[in-house]
Amino acid sequence: SEIRAVKIISEQGIASGIRRIEAVAGEAFIEYINSRDSQMKRLCSTLKVKAEDVTNRVDNLLEELRTARKEASDLRSKAAVYRASVISNKAFTVGTSQTVRVL
């Protein structure tokens, strides 16, 4: 039996000075590469980019998501301030305290 290609797929420390290395070889290597290629093709299709542009596209999408989340948070804060202002404008004084009646 001959090993033509080996791909290290993970590496981790399991004890001081000891590493665990997982690899695929032979037919498992071909299946692994085919699976990764299929995943990349699906990513390219979904993101509508070439393989070499996937990383940049994902980075851009993550930045857009962060920006959208921040804008949504800011809008929720502004809406809360506005609602408080509307309620405050409906307040009236009874005796020495301001009262708000919301229907």
Short mmCIF file of N, CA and C in Angstrom, two decimals:
data_model
loop_
_atom_site.label_atom_id
_atom_site.label_comp_id
_atom_site.label_asym_id
_atom_site.label_seq_id
_atom_site.Cartn_x
_atom_site.Cartn_y
_atom_site.Cartn_z
N SER A 1 0.85 -1.18 0.00
CA SER A 1 0.00 0.00 0.00
C SER A 1 0.89 1.24 0.00
N GLU A 2 0.49 2.20 -0.79
CA GLU A 2 1.29 3.41 -0.95
C GLU A 2 0.43 4.64 -0.66
N ILE A 3 0.98 5.56 0.11
CA ILE A 3 0.28 6.81 0.38
C ILE A 3 0.81 7.84 -0.60
N ARG A 4 -0.09 8.43 -1.41
CA ARG A 4 0.32 9.43 -2.39
C ARG A 4 0.18 10.85 -1.87
N ALA A 5 -0.88 11.10 -1.10
CA ALA A 5 -1.12 12.45 -0.60
C ALA A 5 -1.65 12.38 0.82
N VAL A 6 -1.24 13.35 1.63
CA VAL A 6 -1.69 13.43 3.01
C VAL A 6 -2.12 14.86 3.27
N LYS A 7 -3.24 15.03 3.96
CA LYS A 7 -3.72 16.35 4.33
C LYS A 7 -3.95 16.36 5.83
N ILE A 8 -3.23 17.24 6.54
CA ILE A 8 -3.46 17.41 7.97
C ILE A 8 -4.72 18.25 8.10
N ILE A 9 -5.72 17.71 8.82
CA ILE A 9 -6.99 18.43 8.93
C ILE A 9 -7.18 19.09 10.30
N SER A 10 -6.42 18.67 11.30
CA SER A 10 -6.48 19.36 12.59
C SER A 10 -5.25 19.01 13.41
N GLU A 11 -4.99 19.91 14.35
CA GLU A 11 -3.85 19.72 15.25
C GLU A 11 -4.22 20.37 16.57
N GLN A 12 -3.93 19.68 17.67
CA GLN A 12 -4.24 20.26 18.97
C GLN A 12 -3.28 19.71 20.02
N GLY A 13 -3.06 20.51 21.04
CA GLY A 13 -2.24 20.05 22.15
C GLY A 13 -3.09 19.22 23.09
N ILE A 14 -2.60 18.03 23.48
CA ILE A 14 -3.38 17.19 24.40
C ILE A 14 -2.69 17.06 25.75
N ALA A 15 -1.42 17.41 25.80
CA ALA A 15 -0.67 17.42 27.05
C ALA A 15 0.59 18.24 26.81
N SER A 16 1.30 18.53 27.85
CA SER A 16 2.51 19.33 27.72
C SER A 16 3.50 18.64 26.79
N GLY A 17 3.81 19.28 25.68
CA GLY A 17 4.77 18.73 24.73
C GLY A 17 4.21 17.65 23.82
N ILE A 18 2.91 17.39 23.90
CA ILE A 18 2.30 16.34 23.07
C ILE A 18 1.21 16.96 22.21
N ARG A 19 1.28 16.70 20.90
CA ARG A 19 0.29 17.22 19.94
C ARG A 19 -0.47 16.06 19.33
N ARG A 20 -1.72 16.29 19.08
CA ARG A 20 -2.54 15.30 18.36
C ARG A 20 -2.75 15.85 16.96
N ILE A 21 -2.40 15.07 15.97
CA ILE A 21 -2.54 15.48 14.58
C ILE A 21 -3.50 14.52 13.89
N GLU A 22 -4.53 15.09 13.25
CA GLU A 22 -5.46 14.28 12.46
C GLU A 22 -5.19 14.56 11.00
N ALA A 23 -5.14 13.50 10.22
CA ALA A 23 -4.87 13.64 8.80
C ALA A 23 -5.68 12.63 8.00
N VAL A 24 -5.82 12.93 6.72
CA VAL A 24 -6.46 11.99 5.80
C VAL A 24 -5.45 11.65 4.72
N ALA A 25 -5.55 10.43 4.21
CA ALA A 25 -4.62 9.99 3.17
C ALA A 25 -5.35 9.03 2.23
N GLY A 26 -4.77 8.86 1.06
CA GLY A 26 -5.31 7.90 0.11
C GLY A 26 -6.71 8.28 -0.36
N GLU A 27 -7.62 7.31 -0.35
CA GLU A 27 -9.00 7.54 -0.80
C GLU A 27 -9.71 8.56 0.08
N ALA A 28 -9.45 8.55 1.38
CA ALA A 28 -10.06 9.52 2.31
C ALA A 28 -9.62 10.94 1.96
N PHE A 29 -8.38 11.08 1.49
CA PHE A 29 -7.88 12.39 1.06
C PHE A 29 -8.69 12.90 -0.13
N ILE A 30 -8.93 12.04 -1.10
CA ILE A 30 -9.69 12.43 -2.30
C ILE A 30 -11.12 12.81 -1.91
N GLU A 31 -11.75 12.03 -1.02
CA GLU A 31 -13.10 12.36 -0.56
C GLU A 31 -13.11 13.69 0.18
N TYR A 32 -12.10 13.92 1.01
CA TYR A 32 -12.00 15.18 1.76
C TYR A 32 -11.88 16.37 0.81
N ILE A 33 -11.00 16.26 -0.17
CA ILE A 33 -10.79 17.35 -1.13
C ILE A 33 -12.06 17.58 -1.95
N ASN A 34 -12.72 16.52 -2.39
CA ASN A 34 -13.97 16.66 -3.14
C ASN A 34 -15.05 17.34 -2.30
N SER A 35 -15.13 16.97 -1.04
CA SER A 35 -16.11 17.58 -0.14
C SER A 35 -15.83 19.08 0.04
N ARG A 36 -14.56 19.42 0.26
CA ARG A 36 -14.18 20.83 0.42
C ARG A 36 -14.45 21.62 -0.86
N ASP A 37 -14.19 21.00 -2.00
CA ASP A 37 -14.44 21.66 -3.28
C ASP A 37 -15.93 21.91 -3.46
N SER A 38 -16.74 20.93 -3.09
CA SER A 38 -18.19 21.08 -3.19
C SER A 38 -18.69 22.20 -2.27
N GLN A 39 -18.16 22.26 -1.06
CA GLN A 39 -18.52 23.33 -0.13
C GLN A 39 -18.15 24.70 -0.70
N MET A 40 -16.99 24.80 -1.28
CA MET A 40 -16.54 26.07 -1.85
C MET A 40 -17.43 26.48 -3.03
N LYS A 41 -17.82 25.52 -3.86
CA LYS A 41 -18.71 25.83 -4.98
C LYS A 41 -20.05 26.36 -4.48
N ARG A 42 -20.58 25.74 -3.41
CA ARG A 42 -21.85 26.22 -2.84
C ARG A 42 -21.69 27.62 -2.28
N LEU A 43 -20.59 27.88 -1.60
CA LEU A 43 -20.32 29.22 -1.07
C LEU A 43 -20.25 30.24 -2.20
N CYS A 44 -19.53 29.91 -3.24
CA CYS A 44 -19.39 30.82 -4.38
C CYS A 44 -20.74 31.11 -5.02
N SER A 45 -21.55 30.07 -5.15
CA SER A 45 -22.87 30.24 -5.74
C SER A 45 -23.76 31.11 -4.85
N THR A 46 -23.76 30.83 -3.56
CA THR A 46 -24.58 31.59 -2.62
C THR A 46 -24.15 33.05 -2.54
N LEU A 47 -22.83 33.27 -2.48
CA LEU A 47 -22.30 34.63 -2.35
C LEU A 47 -22.14 35.34 -3.68
N LYS A 48 -22.31 34.59 -4.77
CA LYS A 48 -22.18 35.13 -6.13
C LYS A 48 -20.81 35.79 -6.36
N VAL A 49 -19.76 35.06 -5.98
CA VAL A 49 -18.38 35.52 -6.17
C VAL A 49 -17.51 34.35 -6.62
N LYS A 50 -16.31 34.69 -7.09
CA LYS A 50 -15.33 33.66 -7.43
C LYS A 50 -14.69 33.16 -6.12
N ALA A 51 -14.09 31.99 -6.18
CA ALA A 51 -13.49 31.37 -4.99
C ALA A 51 -12.48 32.29 -4.31
N GLU A 52 -11.68 33.00 -5.10
CA GLU A 52 -10.66 33.86 -4.49
C GLU A 52 -11.25 35.09 -3.80
N ASP A 53 -12.56 35.36 -4.03
CA ASP A 53 -13.21 36.53 -3.42
C ASP A 53 -14.11 36.18 -2.24
N VAL A 54 -14.21 34.90 -1.89
CA VAL A 54 -15.11 34.48 -0.81
C VAL A 54 -14.76 35.16 0.51
N THR A 55 -13.50 35.16 0.88
CA THR A 55 -13.10 35.74 2.17
C THR A 55 -13.46 37.22 2.24
N ASN A 56 -13.16 37.97 1.19
CA ASN A 56 -13.49 39.40 1.19
C ASN A 56 -15.00 39.61 1.26
N ARG A 57 -15.76 38.79 0.55
CA ARG A 57 -17.22 38.93 0.54
C ARG A 57 -17.79 38.66 1.93
N VAL A 58 -17.30 37.62 2.59
CA VAL A 58 -17.76 37.30 3.94
C VAL A 58 -17.39 38.43 4.90
N ASP A 59 -16.17 38.94 4.79
CA ASP A 59 -15.75 40.08 5.64
C ASP A 59 -16.68 41.27 5.43
N ASN A 60 -17.00 41.57 4.18
CA ASN A 60 -17.90 42.70 3.87
C ASN A 60 -19.29 42.46 4.44
N LEU A 61 -19.80 41.24 4.30
CA LEU A 61 -21.12 40.93 4.83
C LEU A 61 -21.15 41.04 6.35
N LEU A 62 -20.10 40.60 7.01
CA LEU A 62 -20.03 40.71 8.46
C LEU A 62 -20.00 42.18 8.90
N GLU A 63 -19.27 43.00 8.18
CA GLU A 63 -19.22 44.43 8.49
C GLU A 63 -20.59 45.07 8.27
N GLU A 64 -21.27 44.70 7.18
CA GLU A 64 -22.63 45.21 6.93
C GLU A 64 -23.57 44.79 8.06
N LEU A 65 -23.44 43.55 8.52
CA LEU A 65 -24.28 43.06 9.61
C LEU A 65 -24.02 43.84 10.89
N ARG A 66 -22.75 44.07 11.22
CA ARG A 66 -22.41 44.85 12.42
C ARG A 66 -23.01 46.25 12.33
N THR A 67 -22.88 46.88 11.15
CA THR A 67 -23.42 48.22 10.94
C THR A 67 -24.93 48.22 11.08
N ALA A 68 -25.60 47.25 10.47
CA ALA A 68 -27.06 47.16 10.54
C ALA A 68 -27.53 46.94 11.97
N ARG A 69 -26.84 46.10 12.71
CA ARG A 69 -27.21 45.86 14.12
C ARG A 69 -27.05 47.13 14.95
N LYS A 70 -25.98 47.87 14.71
CA LYS A 70 -25.76 49.12 15.45
C LYS A 70 -26.84 50.13 15.10
N GLU A 71 -27.17 50.25 13.81
CA GLU A 71 -28.22 51.18 13.39
C GLU A 71 -29.56 50.79 14.01
N ALA A 72 -29.86 49.50 14.05
CA ALA A 72 -31.12 49.03 14.65
C ALA A 72 -31.14 49.37 16.14
N SER A 73 -30.03 49.17 16.81
CA SER A 73 -29.95 49.50 18.24
C SER A 73 -30.15 50.99 18.46
N ASP A 74 -29.48 51.81 17.63
CA ASP A 74 -29.63 53.27 17.73
C ASP A 74 -31.08 53.69 17.49
N LEU A 75 -31.73 53.07 16.50
CA LEU A 75 -33.13 53.40 16.21
C LEU A 75 -34.05 53.00 17.35
N ARG A 76 -33.78 51.84 17.97
CA ARG A 76 -34.59 51.43 19.12
C ARG A 76 -34.44 52.43 20.26
N SER A 77 -33.23 52.91 20.47
CA SER A 77 -32.99 53.91 21.53
C SER A 77 -33.73 55.20 21.22
N LYS A 78 -33.64 55.66 19.97
CA LYS A 78 -34.33 56.89 19.58
C LYS A 78 -35.84 56.73 19.70
N ALA A 79 -36.35 55.57 19.35
CA ALA A 79 -37.79 55.32 19.46
C ALA A 79 -38.23 55.35 20.92
N ALA A 80 -37.42 54.81 21.81
CA ALA A 80 -37.76 54.82 23.23
C ALA A 80 -37.77 56.25 23.76
N VAL A 81 -36.79 57.05 23.35
CA VAL A 81 -36.75 58.46 23.77
C VAL A 81 -37.97 59.19 23.24
N TYR A 82 -38.33 58.93 21.99
CA TYR A 82 -39.50 59.57 21.39
C TYR A 82 -40.78 59.19 22.14
N ARG A 83 -40.94 57.89 22.44
CA ARG A 83 -42.13 57.45 23.17
C ARG A 83 -42.20 58.11 24.54
N ALA A 84 -41.06 58.19 25.21
CA ALA A 84 -41.03 58.85 26.52
C ALA A 84 -41.41 60.32 26.38
N SER A 85 -40.96 60.97 25.32
CA SER A 85 -41.29 62.37 25.07
C SER A 85 -42.78 62.54 24.83
N VAL A 86 -43.37 61.65 24.05
CA VAL A 86 -44.81 61.71 23.76
C VAL A 86 -45.60 61.54 25.06
N ILE A 87 -45.22 60.56 25.86
CA ILE A 87 -45.91 60.33 27.13
C ILE A 87 -45.74 61.55 28.05
N SER A 88 -44.53 62.08 28.09
CA SER A 88 -44.26 63.25 28.93
C SER A 88 -45.10 64.44 28.51
N ASN A 89 -45.32 64.61 27.22
CA ASN A 89 -46.13 65.73 26.72
C ASN A 89 -47.60 65.58 27.10
N LYS A 90 -48.02 64.37 27.41
CA LYS A 90 -49.41 64.14 27.81
C LYS A 90 -49.59 64.31 29.31
N ALA A 91 -48.52 64.61 30.00
CA ALA A 91 -48.59 64.75 31.46
C ALA A 91 -49.31 66.03 31.83
N PHE A 92 -49.97 66.01 32.96
CA PHE A 92 -50.61 67.20 33.48
C PHE A 92 -50.38 67.24 34.98
N THR A 93 -50.49 68.40 35.54
CA THR A 93 -50.20 68.57 36.96
C THR A 93 -51.46 68.42 37.78
N VAL A 94 -51.36 67.59 38.79
CA VAL A 94 -52.44 67.41 39.76
C VAL A 94 -51.83 67.72 41.11
N GLY A 95 -52.23 68.81 41.69
CA GLY A 95 -51.65 69.22 42.98
C GLY A 95 -50.20 69.61 42.77
N THR A 96 -49.31 68.88 43.45
CA THR A 96 -47.88 69.20 43.34
C THR A 96 -47.10 68.20 42.50
N SER A 97 -47.77 67.19 41.93
CA SER A 97 -47.04 66.21 41.14
C SER A 97 -47.60 66.14 39.72
N GLN A 98 -46.71 65.76 38.82
CA GLN A 98 -47.13 65.59 37.43
C GLN A 98 -47.67 64.18 37.26
N THR A 99 -48.78 64.06 36.58
CA THR A 99 -49.43 62.77 36.38
C THR A 99 -49.55 62.50 34.89
N VAL A 100 -49.40 61.25 34.53
CA VAL A 100 -49.56 60.86 33.13
C VAL A 100 -50.69 59.84 33.08
N ARG A 101 -51.61 60.11 32.20
CA ARG A 101 -52.70 59.15 31.98
C ARG A 101 -52.61 58.72 30.53
N VAL A 102 -52.39 57.46 30.30
CA VAL A 102 -52.28 56.94 28.94
C VAL A 102 -53.44 56.01 28.70
N LEU A 103 -54.13 56.26 27.62
CA LEU A 103 -55.29 55.42 27.28
C LEU A 103 -54.91 54.43 26.21
#
